[in-house]
Structures are given as C-alpha cells and as structure tokens.
Amino acid sequence: MTMRLHGILGKSDDAAFARRLHHLEHHDGIELLFVPPADVGRKRFRLTTDRGTDCAVSLDRDEELTDGALLFLASDRAIIARFGEQESWRLTPVDQAAALRLGWNAGNLHWRVRFDGDSLVVLLDGPLDTYRARIRPLLESGEVVERDAVR
Amino acid sequence: MNRLSLNGTMAKSRIAAARVGIGGPVGSGKTALVERLIPALLERGVDIAVITNDLVTAEDAERIRRSGLIDPARVSAVEAGACPHTVIREDPTLNIEAADELERRFPGVELILLESGGDNLASTFSRDLTDFWMFVIDVAGGDDIPRKRGPGVIRADLLVINKVDLAPHVGVNIERMRQEALAVRGNRPVLLTNCRRGEGIDAIVDLLEREVLFRT
Ligand SMILES: Nc1nc2c(ncn2[C@@H]2O[C@H](COP(=O)(O)OP(=O)(O)OP(=O)(O)O)[C@@H](O)[C@H]2O)c(=O)[nH]1
Ligand SMILES: [Mg+2]
C-alpha cells in the first residue's frame, strides 16, 4: 500500500514529539525514509522506507526537507526522513553463548537489526562509537567480532 | 492527522502542481515531445499547463499555442535572453514566477511541463524549479553521446533517446546506445521515443503518473 504524505509535521527531535516517538520506538513503530543526496532538494518524491512502505511525498513550495523531518505520525507508526543511505554494522558472535548475549543486548537496546546467517546486522541511527560503547565488554573479550561497518 | 490519508484520497485542496522539466541539446525533439505528451496526458485526465524557454523569442510557445492541442492561455513563454541554462539552474526565478502564475490562473492544474531552450550536454534543472526533469537526446547526435557522460545525461531523472526512427539512417545501434546510457546512469530510467510517430510516449506518461503524479 502507498502512503500519500504531504508536508512536514515538524522535526523528529522536537520536544513536542519526544514522548510519542519514544513510545513508538518501543513498539517498533518508527519507519525511516532514507533520502539519497540527489533527491534532497525535491518537493515531490517516491521512496520506500526501511520497512518497505511505499511513500509518495509532496511538500509545499516553501518547505525544505531536512534530516529528521517528521512526515507522518499516528498512534501506531511514525515516518521520519533521513538523509543519506542506511549505515549498518555487522557483528559475528564466536559461539552460541556469545550469540545469546549479543541478542539479549541488541534487544534490550532496541537496536534495529537484520539477521544474516551467523551474523547480526545492526542498522545504525547514530554514530558507530555510541553503539560500540554499549557492548564494549563483548567486543573486548572477543566474544563478538566486528566484521565491517559498511553501508 | 489532517494532512494526509492512505492511498491518495487526500483532499486536493492546495497541493502545488508537479513541475516537470524537459531539457536537451538543440533540435533533439523537446518541443515535439511536449506536443506528444500534451494529448497523452489530457487523455488520462491530467490537468496541465506548459512553459517554454527560448532565447529571445516565443517561437516554441507560439508553435504549441497554434497546435490546437491545448488552450493557448495555458502556454507561457519565458525569454531566457542569454544562456538557456541560466534560467533553469542558476537563477530560475523567471520560470518559477511563470509557473506560480499559471497555478494562480488555473488553480486545478496538476502538472506543468517546462521546456528549456536547446542547450549542451551540461544543462541541468534546479530542484527549486522542477520536481522531476528529463533530458532528451536524439540518435542522430551519435551513439557516443551517453558515453560522454554529460551532466544532463547522467543526472536527469529520465533520459529520453528520441528519433529512434533515424537509427538505420545514421548507422546507430539503438540497443547498444540504450545499454550504454543505462550503464552511465547506474540503471536509472532510459526510454526510447519516436516523437514524429508518437511511439514510446505512453511509457513516459506511465513513469510520470507513478513518480510525479502519484496516481499509481
Ligand atoms: N525523424 C524524426 N524527427 C523528429 C523526431 N522528433 C522531432 N523531430 C524533428 O526534429 C526537429 C527538431 O524538433 P524540435 O521538437 O523542434 O526540437 P527541440 O529540441 O524542441 O529544438 P529547440 O527547442 O530549438 O532546441 C524537427 O524538425 C522535428 O520534426 C523524431 O522522433 N523523429
Ligand atoms: Mg523546442
């Protein structure tokens, strides 16, 4: 299904939205719409969110799309524009015990992840170092190996 | 949630018309394409208007007004004065004003086609002016045009290769030209047309309906 969106509701880091967005984060309700650099100046574009929702977006002529612009907000879901492409971080646990611990951490940290064979691909929403810091003991002990920080 | 709805049933109240640019080298068939797009869009019920850019005349606007394809009042001319790319890229204010003015006079207009004056391979449209732009080249210009990687060819949202009917006469391998165009464009859309006979126009309108008008 296509979401027809018009206009920017605000910035996703506005205090006014903080509570609702935080709640949605905990209920898997945040979708990111990655906007490639070439499309940033557009007033009309059609792109798919990280969850696969087809979005047909238009803006008013005097509106400027910004990184973090909130495009949709409802009780069960929000759609936020993100500039650039999705960065990801691939982690491979050395054994089952390490995998359990990594999975437990990632879940409790509400990281957005994809499973890829024997590795966990973390979809980054912020600087890699802040992610590293959360599981530093696992990395330092060698239980979890960083494969690559690629897009 | 007042501003939106699912599946395009939004109140059509005040959403600006989509602005679609058509650029390309001199004589590649930009006006011919406009003359083909007008009836094709009207047939699909799209409310349209047209802006043409020429150096110091309104030649193309007059041609379209006289064509009988569209209400002549819906065709505006902007005289670029100097370099055609200035008014679509560096300072598009004249064209933006012309588009705003068409929207004021025809409040229901959904799509404004904007033909740039003929230029070279480097011309591109400002995103402030158009939401989507196509670059029209023709096979008679040579099948090496895509390989030359001009910004128009590379960056346009759609590359149109026109005058495919001439391919046999100028010794151009059209399929190879298309493949090379796709390669330099990272597989972004490339469509073939024969504007003299109206071939390939529907595929362009399909793309506009999906990417710009959000009808499908
Ligand atoms: N054979 C053939 N001729 C075409 C085709 N499309 C356009 N032409 C001819 O090419 C010439 C130039 O076409 P125009 O539509 O005026 O080209 P343009 O790009 O608008 O030209 P400028 O605005 O002057 O840059 C005309 O004589 C057209 O009849 C086509 O698909 N095949
Ligand atoms: Mg012309």
mmCIF file of N, CA and C in Angstrom, chain B residues 164-216:
data_model
loop_
_atom_site.group_PDB
_atom_site.id
_atom_site.type_symbol
_atom_site.label_atom_id
_atom_site.label_comp_id
_atom_site.label_asym_id
_atom_site.label_seq_id
_atom_site.Cartn_x
_atom_site.Cartn_y
_atom_site.Cartn_z
ATOM 1 N N VAL B 164 14.312 7.537 -32.762
ATOM 2 C CA VAL B 164 14.807 6.169 -32.986
ATOM 3 C C VAL B 164 14.582 5.742 -34.427
ATOM 4 N N ASP B 165 13.619 6.394 -35.092
ATOM 5 C CA ASP B 165 13.354 6.047 -36.495
ATOM 6 C C ASP B 165 14.567 6.350 -37.380
ATOM 7 N N LEU B 166 15.435 7.256 -36.906
ATOM 8 C CA LEU B 166 16.587 7.634 -37.738
ATOM 9 C C LEU B 166 17.786 6.695 -37.561
ATOM 10 N N ALA B 167 17.700 5.799 -36.596
ATOM 11 C CA ALA B 167 18.860 4.955 -36.282
ATOM 12 C C ALA B 167 19.469 4.272 -37.509
ATOM 13 N N PRO B 168 18.634 3.617 -38.358
ATOM 14 C CA PRO B 168 19.241 2.948 -39.509
ATOM 15 C C PRO B 168 19.942 3.916 -40.468
ATOM 16 N N HIS B 169 19.435 5.136 -40.530
ATOM 17 C CA HIS B 169 19.995 6.100 -41.499
ATOM 18 C C HIS B 169 21.325 6.682 -41.039
ATOM 19 N N VAL B 170 21.552 6.686 -39.729
ATOM 20 C CA VAL B 170 22.800 7.279 -39.239
ATOM 21 C C VAL B 170 23.736 6.214 -38.659
ATOM 22 N N GLY B 171 23.375 4.951 -38.913
ATOM 23 C CA GLY B 171 24.261 3.858 -38.509
ATOM 24 C C GLY B 171 24.408 3.708 -37.011
ATOM 25 N N VAL B 172 23.298 3.922 -36.296
ATOM 26 C CA VAL B 172 23.364 3.809 -34.844
ATOM 27 C C VAL B 172 22.726 2.504 -34.383
ATOM 28 N N ASN B 173 23.423 1.805 -33.506
ATOM 29 C CA ASN B 173 22.874 0.603 -32.893
ATOM 30 C C ASN B 173 22.114 1.035 -31.641
ATOM 31 N N ILE B 174 20.790 1.076 -31.767
ATOM 32 C CA ILE B 174 19.965 1.705 -30.739
ATOM 33 C C ILE B 174 20.022 0.945 -29.416
ATOM 34 N N GLU B 175 20.083 -0.388 -29.516
ATOM 35 C CA GLU B 175 20.116 -1.171 -28.286
ATOM 36 C C GLU B 175 21.433 -0.944 -27.533
ATOM 37 N N ARG B 176 22.514 -0.840 -28.278
ATOM 38 C CA ARG B 176 23.789 -0.586 -27.611
ATOM 39 C C ARG B 176 23.799 0.807 -26.978
ATOM 40 N N MET B 177 23.215 1.761 -27.676
ATOM 41 C CA MET B 177 23.138 3.128 -27.142
ATOM 42 C C MET B 177 22.338 3.138 -25.840
ATOM 43 N N ARG B 178 21.243 2.366 -25.830
ATOM 44 C CA ARG B 178 20.413 2.298 -24.624
ATOM 45 C C ARG B 178 21.179 1.648 -23.467
ATOM 46 N N GLN B 179 21.877 0.571 -23.791
ATOM 47 C CA GLN B 179 22.647 -0.122 -22.740
ATOM 48 C C GLN B 179 23.727 0.779 -22.158
ATOM 49 N N GLU B 180 24.416 1.516 -23.039
ATOM 50 C CA GLU B 180 25.476 2.400 -22.546
ATOM 51 C C GLU B 180 24.886 3.523 -21.703
ATOM 52 N N ALA B 181 23.712 3.992 -22.109
ATOM 53 C CA ALA B 181 23.053 5.053 -21.334
ATOM 54 C C ALA B 181 22.689 4.517 -19.948
ATOM 55 N N LEU B 182 22.142 3.307 -19.908
ATOM 56 C CA LEU B 182 21.792 2.712 -18.609
ATOM 57 C C LEU B 182 23.038 2.565 -17.745
ATOM 58 N N ALA B 183 24.137 2.169 -18.387
ATOM 59 C CA ALA B 183 25.373 1.942 -17.625
ATOM 60 C C ALA B 183 25.870 3.251 -17.001
ATOM 61 N N VAL B 184 25.944 4.325 -17.775
ATOM 62 C CA VAL B 184 26.469 5.577 -17.200
ATOM 63 C C VAL B 184 25.490 6.165 -16.183
ATOM 64 N N ARG B 185 24.216 5.771 -16.263
ATOM 65 C CA ARG B 185 23.213 6.318 -15.345
ATOM 66 C C ARG B 185 22.942 5.395 -14.148
ATOM 67 N N GLY B 186 23.744 4.390 -13.987
ATOM 68 C CA GLY B 186 23.514 3.495 -12.862
ATOM 69 C C GLY B 186 22.125 2.873 -12.912
ATOM 70 N N ASN B 187 21.660 2.563 -14.120
ATOM 71 C CA ASN B 187 20.357 1.911 -14.342
ATOM 72 C C ASN B 187 19.137 2.759 -14.032
ATOM 73 N N ARG B 188 19.335 4.068 -13.871
ATOM 74 C CA ARG B 188 18.136 4.897 -13.749
ATOM 75 C C ARG B 188 17.471 5.006 -15.126
ATOM 76 N N PRO B 189 16.171 5.403 -15.167
ATOM 77 C CA PRO B 189 15.373 5.200 -16.384
ATOM 78 C C PRO B 189 15.925 5.817 -17.682
ATOM 79 N N VAL B 190 15.825 5.017 -18.727
ATOM 80 C CA VAL B 190 16.150 5.449 -20.089
ATOM 81 C C VAL B 190 15.002 4.970 -20.971
ATOM 82 N N LEU B 191 14.374 5.858 -21.727
ATOM 83 C CA LEU B 191 13.268 5.440 -22.584
ATOM 84 C C LEU B 191 13.512 5.913 -24.014
ATOM 85 N N LEU B 192 13.011 5.125 -24.949
ATOM 86 C CA LEU B 192 13.205 5.417 -26.371
ATOM 87 C C LEU B 192 11.912 5.978 -26.959
ATOM 88 N N THR B 193 12.038 7.005 -27.801
ATOM 89 C CA THR B 193 10.841 7.555 -28.429
ATOM 90 C C THR B 193 11.068 7.839 -29.909
ATOM 91 N N ASN B 194 9.941 7.879 -30.602
ATOM 92 C CA ASN B 194 9.892 8.430 -31.944
ATOM 93 C C ASN B 194 8.768 9.449 -31.891
ATOM 94 N N CYS B 195 9.130 10.696 -31.676
ATOM 95 C CA CYS B 195 8.099 11.718 -31.482
ATOM 96 C C CYS B 195 7.377 12.042 -32.779
ATOM 97 N N ARG B 196 8.022 11.762 -33.888
ATOM 98 C CA ARG B 196 7.340 12.001 -35.161
ATOM 99 C C ARG B 196 6.099 11.125 -35.252
ATOM 100 N N ARG B 197 6.196 9.886 -34.780
ATOM 101 C CA ARG B 197 5.042 8.978 -34.883
ATOM 102 C C ARG B 197 4.357 8.719 -33.544
ATOM 103 N N GLY B 198 4.849 9.342 -32.497
ATOM 104 C CA GLY B 198 4.195 9.167 -31.193
ATOM 105 C C GLY B 198 4.496 7.843 -30.512
ATOM 106 N N GLU B 199 5.615 7.239 -30.847
ATOM 107 C CA GLU B 199 5.955 5.954 -30.231
ATOM 108 C C GLU B 199 6.777 6.160 -28.957
ATOM 109 N N GLY B 200 6.452 5.367 -27.939
ATOM 110 C CA GLY B 200 7.206 5.423 -26.682
ATOM 111 C C GLY B 200 6.681 6.462 -25.700
ATOM 112 N N ILE B 201 5.637 7.167 -26.092
ATOM 113 C CA ILE B 201 5.125 8.257 -25.240
ATOM 114 C C ILE B 201 4.417 7.699 -24.000
ATOM 115 N N ASP B 202 3.661 6.614 -24.211
ATOM 116 C CA ASP B 202 2.914 6.051 -23.072
ATOM 117 C C ASP B 202 3.824 5.653 -21.917
ATOM 118 N N ALA B 203 5.003 5.144 -22.251
ATOM 119 C CA ALA B 203 5.921 4.724 -21.177
ATOM 120 C C ALA B 203 6.366 5.928 -20.357
ATOM 121 N N ILE B 204 6.527 7.065 -21.018
ATOM 122 C CA ILE B 204 6.907 8.282 -20.279
ATOM 123 C C ILE B 204 5.759 8.720 -19.373
ATOM 124 N N VAL B 205 4.549 8.688 -19.914
ATOM 125 C CA VAL B 205 3.394 9.106 -19.110
ATOM 126 C C VAL B 205 3.194 8.150 -17.931
ATOM 127 N N ASP B 206 3.410 6.861 -18.155
ATOM 128 C CA ASP B 206 3.312 5.891 -17.049
ATOM 129 C C ASP B 206 4.274 6.275 -15.928
ATOM 130 N N LEU B 207 5.500 6.605 -16.321
ATOM 131 C CA LEU B 207 6.519 6.957 -15.334
ATOM 132 C C LEU B 207 6.119 8.229 -14.580
ATOM 133 N N LEU B 208 5.626 9.216 -15.307
ATOM 134 C CA LEU B 208 5.197 10.459 -14.650
ATOM 135 C C LEU B 208 4.029 10.192 -13.706
ATOM 136 N N GLU B 209 3.107 9.345 -14.130
ATOM 137 C CA GLU B 209 1.960 9.047 -13.265
ATOM 138 C C GLU B 209 2.408 8.421 -11.959
ATOM 139 N N ARG B 210 3.419 7.571 -12.051
ATOM 140 C CA ARG B 210 3.879 6.907 -10.844
ATOM 141 C C ARG B 210 4.779 7.795 -9.982
ATOM 142 N N GLU B 211 5.803 8.369 -10.598
ATOM 143 C CA GLU B 211 6.846 9.053 -9.833
ATOM 144 C C GLU B 211 6.473 10.482 -9.446
ATOM 145 N N VAL B 212 5.623 11.111 -10.233
ATOM 146 C CA VAL B 212 5.384 12.534 -10.012
ATOM 147 C C VAL B 212 3.931 12.830 -9.643
ATOM 148 N N LEU B 213 3.010 12.184 -10.331
ATOM 149 C CA LEU B 213 1.598 12.472 -10.052
ATOM 150 C C LEU B 213 1.046 11.557 -8.965
ATOM 151 N N PHE B 214 1.762 10.493 -8.653
ATOM 152 C CA PHE B 214 1.366 9.557 -7.597
ATOM 153 C C PHE B 214 -0.018 8.969 -7.853
ATOM 154 N N ARG B 215 -0.296 8.678 -9.118
ATOM 155 C CA ARG B 215 -1.620 8.130 -9.412
ATOM 156 C C ARG B 215 -1.634 6.610 -9.333
ATOM 157 N N THR B 216 -0.464 5.994 -9.456
ATOM 158 C CA THR B 216 -0.458 4.523 -9.421
ATOM 159 C C THR B 216 0.466 4.052 -8.310
#
